[in-house]
Structures are given as C-alpha cells and as structure tokens.
Amino acid sequence: MTTFCFVRHGRTKANIDMLIQGRVDNPLSNDGKHDALIVANMLEKTNLKFDAIVASPLSRAQDTANII
C-alpha cells in the first residue's frame, strides 16, 4: 500500500498580506519556518517512514521540505 502525506509550504509575507503568489518565488517568513518545524515535529511523532519528499522548485516549498 502507498500512503501520501501532503503538506503545504510554510507562511510567506505574501500569505500574510493575502496576496496570490503563483510562481513568484517568495521566501518563507520566520513564522513559516516555525510552521514547518511544527509539522516536522508532528510527523516525527507518527513514526511514519517516508521514502521520498517531493517539492516544487520554489524556495518556500524547498525550504519547508528541507526543514521537514
């Protein structure tokens, strides 16, 4: 059986300003980095084993994936 876990990138300043980002490469805010760390800690507690992490090439997605 294959299980997928979808996680959205952490917050950016554009998210806070309620702007649609699309393919604009807005970096994570400090809050966004903290969000990703919280998700990482939550996932660690599940004892799930992941074979791969896939993220878009945008820095906010890459940074979130790297933290996780």
XYZ file of N, CA, C and O in Angstrom:
272
model
N 0.845 -1.178 0.000
C 0.000 0.000 0.000
C 0.896 1.249 0.000
O 1.906 1.305 0.693
N 0.493 2.236 -0.751
C 1.196 3.508 -0.810
C 0.398 4.559 -0.060
O -0.802 4.676 -0.251
N 1.078 5.293 0.786
C 0.444 6.364 1.541
C 1.101 7.685 1.166
O 2.328 7.768 1.079
N 0.285 8.692 0.942
C 0.782 10.028 0.625
C 0.446 10.971 1.765
O -0.616 10.879 2.364
N 1.352 11.878 2.037
C 1.131 12.911 3.048
C 1.411 14.249 2.370
O 2.524 14.492 1.914
N 0.394 15.078 2.267
C 0.541 16.378 1.612
C 0.681 17.469 2.662
O -0.104 17.533 3.607
N 1.678 18.310 2.477
C 1.928 19.419 3.391
C 2.108 20.673 2.553
O 2.860 20.686 1.586
N 1.421 21.718 2.929
C 1.574 22.999 2.239
C 2.800 23.714 2.805
O 3.142 23.558 3.976
N 3.433 24.518 1.985
C 4.600 25.269 2.441
C 4.222 26.180 3.607
O 3.069 26.547 3.794
N 5.229 26.562 4.378
C 5.020 27.494 5.477
C 4.657 28.884 4.963
O 4.719 29.172 3.770
N 4.279 29.744 5.884
C 3.830 31.101 5.521
C 4.937 31.963 4.932
O 6.087 31.857 5.314
N 4.513 32.818 4.034
C 5.389 33.846 3.466
C 4.765 35.197 3.794
O 3.607 35.276 4.224
N 5.502 36.257 3.576
C 4.934 37.593 3.782
C 3.740 37.803 2.863
O 2.746 38.418 3.254
N 3.808 37.281 1.653
C 2.686 37.419 0.713
C 1.435 36.727 1.251
O 0.322 37.232 1.068
N 1.590 35.573 1.937
C 0.440 34.913 2.550
C -0.192 35.823 3.604
O -1.413 35.976 3.655
N 0.642 36.409 4.419
C 0.155 37.283 5.488
C -0.569 38.493 4.902
O -1.588 38.931 5.426
N -0.044 39.009 3.766
C -0.662 40.152 3.090
C -1.841 39.742 2.211
O -2.426 40.589 1.531
N -2.181 38.430 2.217
C -3.304 37.869 1.451
C -3.146 38.093 -0.054
O -4.107 38.398 -0.758
N -1.920 37.933 -0.545
C -1.632 38.065 -1.965
C -1.518 36.684 -2.600
O -1.010 35.749 -1.983
N -1.986 36.560 -3.821
C -1.828 35.315 -4.562
C -0.406 35.302 -5.120
O 0.021 36.233 -5.792
N 0.339 34.218 -4.834
C 1.748 34.162 -5.201
C 2.000 33.489 -6.537
O 2.910 33.882 -7.259
N 1.245 32.442 -6.851
C 1.501 31.720 -8.086
C 2.935 31.233 -8.133
O 3.434 30.634 -7.201
N 3.624 31.539 -9.231
C 5.008 31.092 -9.418
C 6.033 32.117 -8.938
O 7.228 31.951 -9.138
N 5.575 33.190 -8.292
C 6.511 34.174 -7.739
C 7.243 33.505 -6.568
O 6.628 32.897 -5.706
N 8.551 33.612 -6.550
C 9.356 32.892 -5.566
C 9.531 33.706 -4.287
O 10.599 34.250 -4.016
N 8.468 33.780 -3.492
C 8.527 34.467 -2.200
C 9.094 33.522 -1.153
O 8.641 32.382 -1.030
N 10.066 33.963 -0.370
C 10.671 33.091 0.639
C 9.771 32.931 1.862
O 8.850 33.717 2.095
N 10.075 31.904 2.638
C 9.365 31.702 3.898
C 9.640 32.865 4.842
O 10.748 33.384 4.893
N 8.629 33.227 5.606
C 8.830 34.178 6.700
C 9.389 33.399 7.892
O 9.434 32.156 7.877
N 9.795 34.089 8.923
C 10.229 33.392 10.145
C 9.105 32.546 10.701
O 9.342 31.433 11.189
N 7.860 33.057 10.633
C 6.707 32.266 11.065
C 6.564 31.010 10.213
O 6.216 29.939 10.712
N 6.826 31.137 8.907
C 6.738 29.992 8.009
C 7.761 28.918 8.341
O 7.476 27.718 8.266
N 8.965 29.332 8.711
C 9.995 28.372 9.126
C 9.562 27.673 10.414
O 9.760 26.465 10.573
N 8.959 28.435 11.306
C 8.460 27.860 12.555
C 7.316 26.886 12.264
O 7.244 25.804 12.865
N 6.422 27.244 11.344
C 5.328 26.347 10.932
C 5.886 25.008 10.450
O 5.389 23.942 10.826
N 6.904 25.066 9.604
C 7.492 23.845 9.058
C 8.106 22.994 10.163
O 8.002 21.753 10.136
N 8.737 23.625 11.119
C 9.319 22.895 12.242
C 8.238 22.203 13.074
O 8.414 21.057 13.512
N 7.122 22.865 13.270
C 6.000 22.253 13.998
C 5.509 21.012 13.253
O 5.285 19.956 13.855
N 5.347 21.121 11.926
C 4.914 19.975 11.132
C 5.942 18.854 11.225
O 5.583 17.679 11.388
N 7.223 19.196 11.125
C 8.278 18.184 11.233
C 8.189 17.441 12.560
O 8.280 16.204 12.595
N 7.990 18.164 13.630
C 7.869 17.536 14.954
C 6.630 16.658 15.043
O 6.669 15.572 15.629
N 5.529 17.113 14.462
C 4.299 16.305 14.470
C 4.485 15.019 13.667
O 4.067 13.941 14.097
N 5.110 15.128 12.492
C 5.329 13.939 11.661
C 6.283 12.955 12.332
O 6.112 11.740 12.224
N 7.272 13.473 13.035
C 8.214 12.605 13.729
C 7.509 11.742 14.771
O 7.834 10.569 14.952
N 6.520 12.297 15.418
C 5.774 11.568 16.455
C 4.911 10.451 15.882
O 4.507 9.546 16.614
N 4.617 10.494 14.576
C 3.774 9.455 13.968
C 4.542 8.177 13.702
O 3.947 7.137 13.457
N 5.875 8.233 13.723
C 6.738 7.104 13.409
C 6.554 6.598 11.981
O 6.913 5.468 11.672
N 5.978 7.422 11.106
C 5.874 7.052 9.701
C 7.253 7.128 9.065
O 8.074 7.961 9.431
N 7.502 6.260 8.117
C 8.757 6.270 7.368
C 8.450 6.754 5.956
O 7.559 6.243 5.300
N 9.201 7.742 5.484
C 8.984 8.305 4.159
C 10.106 7.866 3.226
O 11.280 7.911 3.590
N 9.724 7.437 2.036
C 10.701 7.043 1.023
C 11.176 8.239 0.211
O 12.269 8.213 -0.356
N 10.356 9.274 0.143
C 10.713 10.438 -0.675
C 9.947 11.659 -0.202
O 8.859 11.547 0.369
N 10.544 12.803 -0.451
C 9.863 14.087 -0.273
C 9.945 14.793 -1.617
O 11.025 14.903 -2.196
N 8.813 15.232 -2.102
C 8.743 15.915 -3.397
C 8.227 17.324 -3.148
O 7.243 17.505 -2.446
N 8.918 18.309 -3.708
C 8.509 19.706 -3.526
C 8.737 20.467 -4.821
O 9.595 20.101 -5.628
N 7.988 21.532 -4.993
C 8.192 22.382 -6.160
C 9.570 23.042 -6.049
O 10.159 23.082 -4.968
N 10.072 23.601 -7.141
C 11.377 24.252 -7.091
C 11.383 25.623 -6.417
O 12.444 26.203 -6.207
N 10.214 26.136 -6.048
C 10.164 27.442 -5.387
C 10.799 27.351 -3.998
O 10.649 26.356 -3.293
N 11.497 28.401 -3.602
C 12.254 28.368 -2.356
C 11.370 28.104 -1.141
O 11.801 27.415 -0.218
N 10.142 28.616 -1.131
C 9.281 28.389 0.043
C 8.963 26.915 0.196
O 8.913 26.395 1.318
N 8.767 26.207 -0.906
C 8.490 24.773 -0.855
C 9.762 23.988 -0.528
O 9.739 23.054 0.289
N 10.867 24.359 -1.149
C 12.148 23.682 -0.876
C 12.567 23.865 0.577
O 12.984 22.896 1.224
N 12.439 25.063 1.104
C 12.835 25.315 2.496
C 11.934 24.555 3.462
O 12.412 23.998 4.458
N 10.635 24.520 3.178
C 9.715 23.750 4.027
C 10.101 22.281 4.008
O 10.191 21.642 5.062
N 10.348 21.727 2.823
C 10.736 20.315 2.697
C 12.048 20.036 3.425
O 12.187 19.021 4.110
N 13.010 20.941 3.295
C 14.302 20.741 3.973
C 14.165 20.741 5.488
O 14.829 19.972 6.170
N 13.307 21.589 6.008
C 13.085 21.616 7.460
C 12.422 20.329 7.913
O 12.795 19.749 8.920
N 11.448 19.885 7.126
C 10.755 18.631 7.474
C 11.696 17.454 7.315
O 11.753 16.562 8.129
